[in-house]
CSV table of N, CA and C in Angstrom, one decimal:
chain,number,residue,atom,x,y,z
A,1,GLY,N,17.3,5.3,-16.4
A,1,GLY,CA,16.6,4.5,-15.3
A,1,GLY,C,16.0,5.3,-14.2
A,2,ILE,N,15.3,4.6,-13.5
A,2,ILE,CA,14.5,5.3,-12.3
A,2,ILE,C,14.9,4.6,-11.2
A,3,ASN,N,15.3,5.4,-10.1
A,3,ASN,CA,16.0,4.8,-8.9
A,3,ASN,C,15.2,5.3,-7.7
A,4,ALA,N,14.8,4.5,-6.7
A,4,ALA,CA,14.3,4.8,-5.5
A,4,ALA,C,15.0,4.3,-4.5
A,5,GLU,N,15.7,5.0,-3.6
A,5,GLU,CA,16.4,4.6,-2.4
A,5,GLU,C,15.7,4.8,-1.1
A,6,TYR,N,15.7,3.7,-0.3
A,6,TYR,CA,15.1,3.7,1.0
A,6,TYR,C,16.1,3.4,2.1
A,7,GLY,N,16.1,4.4,3.1
A,7,GLY,CA,17.0,4.3,4.2
A,7,GLY,C,16.4,3.6,5.4
A,8,GLY,N,17.4,3.4,6.3
A,8,GLY,CA,17.1,2.6,7.6
A,8,GLY,C,16.5,3.2,8.6
A,9,LEU,N,16.4,2.6,9.7
A,9,LEU,CA,15.7,3.1,10.7
A,9,LEU,C,16.3,4.5,11.2
A,10,ASN,N,15.4,5.4,11.2
A,10,ASN,CA,15.8,6.9,11.7
A,10,ASN,C,16.9,7.6,10.7
A,11,MET,N,17.1,6.9,9.5
A,11,MET,CA,18.0,7.5,8.5
A,11,MET,C,17.3,8.6,7.6
A,12,SER,N,17.8,9.7,7.7
A,12,SER,CA,17.3,10.8,6.8
A,12,SER,C,17.6,10.7,5.4
A,13,HIS,N,16.8,11.1,4.5
A,13,HIS,CA,16.9,11.1,3.2
A,13,HIS,C,18.3,11.6,2.7
A,14,ARG,N,18.8,12.5,3.5
A,14,ARG,CA,20.1,13.2,3.3
A,14,ARG,C,21.3,12.0,3.3
A,15,ALA,N,21.0,11.0,3.8
A,15,ALA,CA,22.1,10.0,3.6
A,15,ALA,C,22.4,9.5,2.4
A,16,TRP,N,21.5,9.8,1.4
A,16,TRP,CA,21.4,9.3,0.1
A,16,TRP,C,22.0,10.5,-0.9
A,17,GLN,N,22.4,11.6,-0.3
A,17,GLN,CA,22.6,12.7,-1.1
A,17,GLN,C,23.7,12.6,-2.1
A,18,ARG,N,24.9,12.0,-2.0
A,18,ARG,CA,25.8,11.8,-3.0
A,18,ARG,C,25.3,10.9,-4.0
A,19,GLN,N,24.5,9.8,-3.7
A,19,GLN,CA,24.0,9.0,-5.0
A,19,GLN,C,22.9,9.8,-5.6
A,20,ALA,N,22.1,10.7,-5.0
A,20,ALA,CA,21.1,11.6,-5.7
A,20,ALA,C,21.9,12.6,-6.6
A,21,ASP,N,22.9,13.2,-6.3
A,21,ASP,CA,23.7,14.1,-6.9
A,21,ASP,C,24.2,13.4,-8.1
A,22,HIS,N,24.8,12.2,-8.0
A,22,HIS,CA,25.3,11.6,-9.2
A,22,HIS,C,24.3,11.2,-10.2
A,23,PHE,N,23.3,10.4,-9.7
A,23,PHE,CA,22.4,9.9,-10.7
A,23,PHE,C,21.5,11.0,-11.2
A,24,SER,N,21.3,12.2,-10.6
A,24,SER,CA,20.4,13.1,-11.0
A,24,SER,C,21.1,14.0,-12.2
A,25,ASN,N,22.4,13.8,-12.3
A,25,ASN,CA,23.2,14.4,-13.5
A,25,ASN,C,23.4,13.6,-14.5
A,26,LEU,N,23.0,12.4,-14.6
A,26,LEU,CA,23.1,11.3,-15.6
A,26,LEU,C,22.0,11.4,-16.5
A,27,PRO,N,22.1,11.5,-17.8
A,27,PRO,CA,20.9,11.5,-18.6
A,27,PRO,C,20.0,10.4,-18.6
A,28,GLY,N,18.6,10.5,-18.5
A,28,GLY,CA,17.9,9.4,-18.6
A,28,GLY,C,17.5,8.9,-17.2
A,29,PHE,N,18.0,9.4,-16.0
A,29,PHE,CA,17.9,9.1,-14.8
A,29,PHE,C,16.9,9.9,-13.9
A,30,GLN,N,16.3,9.4,-13.2
A,30,GLN,CA,15.5,10.0,-12.1
A,30,GLN,C,15.7,9.3,-10.8
A,31,PHE,N,15.7,10.1,-9.8
A,31,PHE,CA,16.1,9.5,-8.5
A,31,PHE,C,15.1,10.0,-7.4
A,32,CYS,N,14.8,9.3,-6.5
A,32,CYS,CA,13.9,9.7,-5.3
A,32,CYS,C,14.3,9.1,-4.0
A,33,HIS,N,14.5,10.1,-3.1
A,33,HIS,CA,14.8,9.7,-1.8
A,33,HIS,C,14.0,10.5,-0.8
A,34,PHE,N,13.4,9.9,0.2
A,34,PHE,CA,12.4,10.7,1.0
A,34,PHE,C,12.6,10.1,2.6
A,35,ASP,N,11.9,10.7,3.4
A,35,ASP,CA,12.0,10.3,4.7
A,35,ASP,C,10.9,9.5,5.2
A,36,ASN,N,11.0,8.5,6.0
A,36,ASN,CA,9.9,7.6,6.6
A,36,ASN,C,9.2,8.5,7.6
A,37,ARG,N,8.1,8.2,7.8
A,37,ARG,CA,7.2,8.7,8.8
A,37,ARG,C,8.1,9.1,10.2
A,38,GLY,N,8.0,10.3,10.6
A,38,GLY,CA,8.6,10.6,11.9
A,38,GLY,C,10.1,10.8,11.8
A,39,VAL,N,10.8,10.7,10.5
A,39,VAL,CA,12.0,11.0,10.5
A,39,VAL,C,12.4,12.4,9.7
A,40,HIS,N,13.4,13.2,10.4
A,40,HIS,CA,13.8,14.5,9.7
A,40,HIS,C,12.5,15.3,9.6
A,41,ARG,N,12.2,15.7,8.5
A,41,ARG,CA,11.1,16.7,8.3
A,41,ARG,C,9.6,16.1,8.0
A,42,SER,N,9.7,14.8,8.1
A,42,SER,CA,8.4,14.1,7.8
A,42,SER,C,7.4,14.2,9.0
A,43,SER,N,6.2,14.0,8.8
A,43,SER,CA,5.2,14.0,9.9
A,43,SER,C,5.4,12.9,10.6
A,44,ALA,N,4.8,12.9,11.8
A,44,ALA,CA,4.8,11.6,12.8
A,44,ALA,C,3.4,11.3,13.3
A,45,PRO,N,2.7,10.8,12.4
A,45,PRO,CA,1.3,10.5,12.9
A,45,PRO,C,1.3,9.4,13.9
A,46,PRO,N,0.2,9.2,14.7
A,46,PRO,CA,0.3,7.9,15.7
A,46,PRO,C,0.5,6.8,15.0
A,47,GLY,N,1.4,5.9,15.7
A,47,GLY,CA,1.8,4.6,15.2
A,47,GLY,C,0.7,3.5,15.5
A,48,PRO,N,1.2,2.3,15.5
A,48,PRO,CA,2.3,1.7,15.1
A,48,PRO,C,2.6,1.8,13.8
A,49,TYR,N,4.1,1.9,13.4
A,49,TYR,CA,4.6,2.0,12.0
A,49,TYR,C,5.0,0.5,11.8
A,50,THR,N,4.5,-0.2,10.7
A,50,THR,CA,4.9,-1.4,10.2
A,50,THR,C,5.5,-1.4,9.0
A,51,THR,N,6.3,-2.5,8.6
A,51,THR,CA,6.9,-2.4,7.2
A,51,THR,C,5.7,-2.5,6.3
A,52,ASP,N,4.6,-3.0,6.4
A,52,ASP,CA,3.6,-2.9,5.4
A,52,ASP,C,3.2,-1.5,5.3
A,53,LEU,N,2.9,-0.7,6.4
A,53,LEU,CA,2.4,0.7,6.3
A,53,LEU,C,3.6,1.3,5.5
A,54,LEU,N,4.8,1.3,5.9
A,54,LEU,CA,5.9,2.1,5.3
A,54,LEU,C,6.1,1.7,3.8
A,55,ALA,N,5.8,0.5,3.4
A,55,ALA,CA,6.0,0.0,2.1
A,55,ALA,C,4.7,0.9,1.2
A,56,ARG,N,3.6,0.9,1.8
A,56,ARG,CA,2.5,1.5,1.2
A,56,ARG,C,2.8,3.1,1.0
A,57,ASP,N,3.4,3.6,2.1
A,57,ASP,CA,3.7,5.0,1.9
A,57,ASP,C,4.8,5.3,0.8
A,58,ALA,N,5.6,4.4,0.5
A,58,ALA,CA,6.7,4.4,-0.5
A,58,ALA,C,6.1,4.2,-1.9
A,59,LEU,N,5.0,3.4,-2.0
A,59,LEU,CA,4.3,3.1,-3.2
A,59,LEU,C,3.5,4.4,-3.5
A,60,LEU,N,2.9,5.0,-2.5
A,60,LEU,CA,2.2,6.2,-2.8
A,60,LEU,C,3.0,7.3,-3.4
A,61,VAL,N,4.3,7.5,-2.9
A,61,VAL,CA,5.2,8.4,-3.3
A,61,VAL,C,5.5,8.1,-4.7
A,62,ALA,N,5.7,6.8,-5.1
A,62,ALA,CA,5.9,6.4,-6.5
A,62,ALA,C,4.9,6.8,-7.3
A,63,ASP,N,3.7,6.5,-6.9
A,63,ASP,CA,2.4,6.8,-7.7
A,63,ASP,C,2.4,8.3,-8.0
A,64,ASP,N,2.6,9.1,-6.8
A,64,ASP,CA,2.4,10.6,-6.9
A,64,ASP,C,3.4,11.1,-7.9
A,65,ILE,N,4.6,10.6,-8.0
A,65,ILE,CA,5.6,11.0,-9.1
A,65,ILE,C,5.6,10.5,-10.4
A,66,GLY,N,4.6,9.6,-10.5
A,66,GLY,CA,4.2,8.9,-11.9
A,66,GLY,C,5.4,7.7,-12.1
A,67,TRP,N,6.0,7.2,-11.3
A,67,TRP,CA,6.7,5.9,-11.5
A,67,TRP,C,5.9,4.7,-11.5
A,68,LYS,N,5.8,4.2,-12.7
A,68,LYS,CA,5.1,2.8,-12.7
A,68,LYS,C,6.1,1.5,-12.3
A,69,ARG,N,7.3,1.8,-12.7
A,69,ARG,CA,8.3,0.6,-12.4
A,69,ARG,C,9.6,1.4,-12.1
A,70,PHE,N,10.3,0.8,-11.3
A,70,PHE,CA,11.7,1.6,-10.7
A,70,PHE,C,12.5,0.5,-10.2
A,71,HIS,N,13.9,0.9,-10.1
A,71,HIS,CA,15.0,0.1,-9.4
A,71,HIS,C,14.8,0.4,-7.9
A,72,LEU,N,15.0,-0.3,-7.0
A,72,LEU,CA,14.8,-0.1,-5.6
A,72,LEU,C,16.1,-0.6,-4.7
A,73,VAL,N,16.5,0.4,-4.0
A,73,VAL,CA,17.7,0.1,-3.1
A,73,VAL,C,17.3,0.3,-1.7
A,74,GLY,N,17.5,-0.7,-0.8
A,74,GLY,CA,17.1,-0.4,0.6
A,74,GLY,C,18.3,-0.7,1.6
A,75,ILE,N,18.6,-0.1,2.6
A,75,ILE,CA,19.5,-0.2,3.5
A,75,ILE,C,18.8,-0.6,4.7
A,76,SER,N,19.4,-1.6,5.7
A,76,SER,CA,18.8,-2.0,6.9
A,76,SER,C,17.3,-2.0,7.0
A,77,MET,N,16.6,-1.2,7.7
A,77,MET,CA,15.2,-1.4,7.7
A,77,MET,C,14.6,-1.0,6.4
A,78,GLY,N,15.2,-0.1,5.7
A,78,GLY,CA,14.7,0.2,4.4
A,78,GLY,C,14.8,-0.9,3.4
A,79,GLY,N,15.7,-1.8,3.7
A,79,GLY,CA,15.7,-3.1,2.9
A,79,GLY,C,14.7,-4.0,3.3
A,80,MET,N,14.2,-4.0,4.5
A,80,MET,CA,13.0,-4.8,4.8
A,80,MET,C,11.7,-4.2,4.2
A,81,ILE,N,11.7,-3.0,4.2
A,81,ILE,CA,10.5,-2.2,3.6
A,81,ILE,C,10.5,-2.5,2.0
A,82,SER,N,11.7,-2.5,1.4
A,82,SER,CA,12.0,-2.8,0.2
A,82,SER,C,11.6,-4.2,-0.2
A,83,GLN,N,11.9,-5.1,0.6
A,83,GLN,CA,11.4,-6.7,0.3
A,83,GLN,C,10.0,-6.5,0.3
A,84,ARG,N,9.4,-5.9,1.3
A,84,ARG,CA,7.7,-5.9,1.2
A,84,ARG,C,7.3,-5.2,0.0
A,85,ILE,N,7.9,-4.2,-0.5
A,85,ILE,CA,7.3,-3.6,-1.8
A,85,ILE,C,7.5,-4.7,-3.0
A,86,SER,N,8.6,-5.4,-3.0
A,86,SER,CA,8.9,-6.1,-4.1
A,86,SER,C,8.0,-7.4,-4.0
A,87,LEU,N,7.6,-7.8,-2.7
A,87,LEU,CA,6.5,-9.0,-2.6
A,87,LEU,C,5.1,-8.6,-2.9
A,88,THR,N,4.8,-7.3,-2.5
A,88,THR,CA,3.5,-6.8,-2.7
A,88,THR,C,3.3,-6.4,-4.3
A,89,CYS,N,4.3,-5.9,-4.9
A,89,CYS,CA,4.0,-5.3,-6.3
A,89,CYS,C,5.2,-5.7,-7.2
A,90,PRO,N,5.5,-6.9,-7.2
A,90,PRO,CA,6.7,-7.4,-8.0
A,90,PRO,C,6.9,-7.0,-9.5
A,91,ASP,N,5.7,-6.6,-10.1
A,91,ASP,CA,5.6,-6.1,-11.3
A,91,ASP,C,6.1,-4.7,-11.5
A,92,ARG,N,6.2,-3.9,-10.3
A,92,ARG,CA,6.7,-2.6,-10.4
A,92,ARG,C,8.2,-2.4,-10.1
A,93,VAL,N,8.7,-3.5,-9.5
A,93,VAL,CA,10.2,-3.5,-9.0
A,93,VAL,C,11.1,-4.1,-10.3
A,94,ILE,N,11.9,-3.2,-11.1
A,94,ILE,CA,12.7,-3.7,-12.1
A,94,ILE,C,14.0,-4.5,-11.4
A,95,SER,N,14.5,-3.9,-10.5
A,95,SER,CA,15.7,-4.7,-9.7
A,95,SER,C,15.5,-4.1,-8.3
A,96,LEU,N,16.2,-5.1,-7.4
A,96,LEU,CA,16.0,-4.8,-5.9
A,96,LEU,C,17.6,-5.2,-5.4
A,97,THR,N,18.1,-4.1,-4.8
A,97,THR,CA,19.4,-4.1,-3.9
A,97,THR,C,19.2,-4.0,-2.6
A,98,LEU,N,19.7,-4.9,-1.8
A,98,LEU,CA,19.5,-4.8,-0.4
A,98,LEU,C,20.9,-4.9,0.3
A,99,ILE,N,21.0,-3.9,1.2
A,99,ILE,CA,22.1,-3.5,1.8
A,99,ILE,C,22.0,-3.7,3.4
A,100,ALA,N,22.7,-4.5,4.1
A,100,ALA,CA,22.8,-4.5,5.6
A,100,ALA,C,21.4,-4.9,6.1
A,101,THR,N,20.6,-5.7,5.5
A,101,THR,CA,19.3,-5.9,5.9
A,101,THR,C,19.1,-7.4,6.4
A,102,ARG,N,17.8,-7.8,6.5
A,102,ARG,CA,17.5,-9.2,6.8
A,102,ARG,C,16.2,-9.5,6.2
A,103,ALA,N,15.6,-10.8,6.1
A,103,ALA,CA,14.4,-11.0,5.9
A,103,ALA,C,13.3,-10.8,6.9
A,104,ILE,N,12.4,-10.5,6.6
A,104,ILE,CA,11.2,-10.2,7.5
A,104,ILE,C,10.8,-11.4,8.2
A,105,GLY,N,10.8,-11.4,9.7
A,105,GLY,CA,10.4,-12.5,10.4
A,105,GLY,C,9.9,-12.1,11.6
A,106,GLY,N,9.6,-13.2,12.6
A,106,GLY,CA,9.0,-12.9,13.9
A,106,GLY,C,10.0,-12.4,14.7
A,107,LEU,N,9.7,-11.9,16.1
A,107,LEU,CA,10.6,-11.4,16.9
A,107,LEU,C,11.6,-12.3,17.4
A,108,ILE,N,11.4,-13.7,17.6
A,108,ILE,CA,12.3,-14.5,18.0
A,108,ILE,C,13.5,-14.7,16.8
A,109,LYS,N,13.1,-14.6,15.6
A,109,LYS,CA,14.0,-14.7,14.5
A,109,LYS,C,15.0,-13.5,14.6
A,110,GLN,N,14.5,-12.3,15.2
A,110,GLN,CA,15.4,-11.0,15.2
A,110,GLN,C,16.5,-11.1,16.4
A,111,ILE,N,16.4,-11.9,17.2
A,111,ILE,CA,17.3,-12.0,18.5
A,111,ILE,C,18.8,-12.5,17.9
A,112,PRO,N,19.7,-11.7,17.9
A,112,PRO,CA,21.0,-12.1,17.4
A,112,PRO,C,21.6,-13.4,18.2
A,113,LYS,N,22.3,-14.1,17.5
A,113,LYS,CA,22.9,-15.4,18.0
A,113,LYS,C,24.0,-14.8,18.9
A,114,VAL,N,24.4,-15.7,19.9
A,114,VAL,CA,25.4,-15.3,21.0
A,114,VAL,C,26.8,-15.2,20.2
A,115,ALA,N,27.1,-16.2,19.4
A,115,ALA,CA,28.4,-16.2,18.6
A,115,ALA,C,28.5,-14.9,17.8
A,116,GLY,N,27.4,-14.5,17.2
A,116,GLY,CA,27.5,-13.2,16.5
A,116,GLY,C,27.8,-12.0,17.3
A,117,LEU,N,27.1,-12.1,18.4
A,117,LEU,CA,27.3,-10.9,19.4
A,117,LEU,C,28.8,-11.0,20.0
A,118,LYS,N,29.3,-12.0,20.2
A,118,LYS,CA,30.8,-12.2,20.7
A,118,LYS,C,31.7,-11.6,19.5
A,119,LYS,N,31.4,-11.8,18.4
A,119,LYS,CA,32.3,-11.4,17.2
A,119,LYS,C,32.1,-9.8,17.2
A,120,PHE,N,30.9,-9.2,17.2
A,120,PHE,CA,30.6,-7.9,17.2
A,120,PHE,C,31.2,-7.3,18.3
A,121,VAL,N,31.2,-7.7,19.5
A,121,VAL,CA,31.9,-7.1,20.6
A,121,VAL,C,33.7,-7.2,20.3
A,122,ALA,N,34.1,-8.2,19.9
A,122,ALA,CA,35.5,-8.4,19.5
A,122,ALA,C,35.9,-7.4,18.6
A,123,LEU,N,35.0,-7.1,17.6
A,123,LEU,CA,35.3,-6.1,16.5
A,123,LEU,C,35.2,-4.8,17.1
A,124,ARG,N,34.5,-4.4,18.0
A,124,ARG,CA,34.4,-2.9,18.6
A,124,ARG,C,35.6,-2.9,19.5
A,125,ARG,N,36.1,-3.9,20.1
A,125,ARG,CA,37.3,-3.8,21.1
A,125,ARG,C,38.6,-3.7,20.3
A,126,GLU,N,38.7,-4.2,19.2
A,126,GLU,CA,39.9,-4.2,18.4
A,126,GLU,C,40.3,-2.8,17.9
A,127,ALA,N,41.6,-2.5,18.3
A,127,ALA,CA,42.3,-1.2,17.8
A,127,ALA,C,42.9,-1.3,16.4
A,128,ASP,N,43.7,-2.5,16.1
A,128,ASP,CA,44.4,-2.7,15.0
A,128,ASP,C,43.5,-2.7,13.8
A,129,PRO,N,43.6,-1.7,12.7
A,129,PRO,CA,42.6,-1.7,11.6
A,129,PRO,C,42.7,-3.1,10.7
A,130,LYS,N,43.9,-3.7,10.6
A,130,LYS,CA,44.1,-4.9,9.7
A,130,LYS,C,43.1,-6.0,10.6
A,131,ALA,N,43.5,-6.1,11.8
A,131,ALA,CA,42.8,-7.0,12.6
A,131,ALA,C,41.1,-6.8,12.5
A,132,ARG,N,40.9,-5.6,12.6
A,132,ARG,CA,39.4,-5.2,12.6
A,132,ARG,C,38.7,-5.8,11.2
A,133,VAL,N,39.5,-5.6,10.1
A,133,VAL,CA,38.9,-6.1,8.8
A,133,VAL,C,38.7,-7.5,8.8
A,134,SER,N,39.7,-8.3,9.5
A,134,SER,CA,39.5,-9.8,9.6
A,134,SER,C,38.2,-10.3,10.4
A,135,LEU,N,38.2,-9.4,11.5
A,135,LEU,CA,36.9,-9.7,12.3
A,135,LEU,C,35.8,-9.3,11.7
A,136,ALA,N,35.7,-8.2,11.0
A,136,ALA,CA,34.6,-7.7,10.2
A,136,ALA,C,34.1,-8.8,9.2
A,137,MET,N,35.0,-9.4,8.6
A,137,MET,CA,34.8,-10.3,7.4
A,137,MET,C,34.1,-11.5,8.1
A,138,ALA,N,34.8,-12.0,9.2
A,138,ALA,CA,34.1,-13.2,10.1
A,138,ALA,C,32.8,-12.9,10.5
A,139,LEU,N,32.4,-11.6,11.0
A,139,LEU,CA,31.2,-11.4,11.5
A,139,LEU,C,30.0,-11.3,10.3
A,140,LEU,N,30.6,-10.7,9.1
A,140,LEU,CA,29.7,-10.5,8.1
A,140,LEU,C,29.5,-11.8,7.1
A,141,PHE,N,30.4,-12.7,6.9
A,141,PHE,CA,30.6,-13.8,6.3
A,141,PHE,C,30.8,-15.0,7.0
């Protein structure tokens, strides 16, 4: 299998190193993880940077390494970019895994709900690990 991993806002490709080490040692697997524009060692040309632009960057990387089709994993902003890739080129994406991300939408849709913020604050203030798990589950589900 061929795997492309896409990180979140300001997340270096190094965040995927354990997965890269694991999959790179499996027969028949290739693994690609890289930095978005302006992150870690990548260049930072003038913006603005959009999910469309970053999705095109990722597809150029896939083209450059000769990947016609691939499994795609995205975390956070990388998940938003991965969604754009799968919508733009669905024939290239074998599977899509989204982690801690959201659907692409307008600015108003991005503003968190007050109830969610209250749960997040309660989670941050809680010291007991068992109670934190319960609060985290309520926040996530």
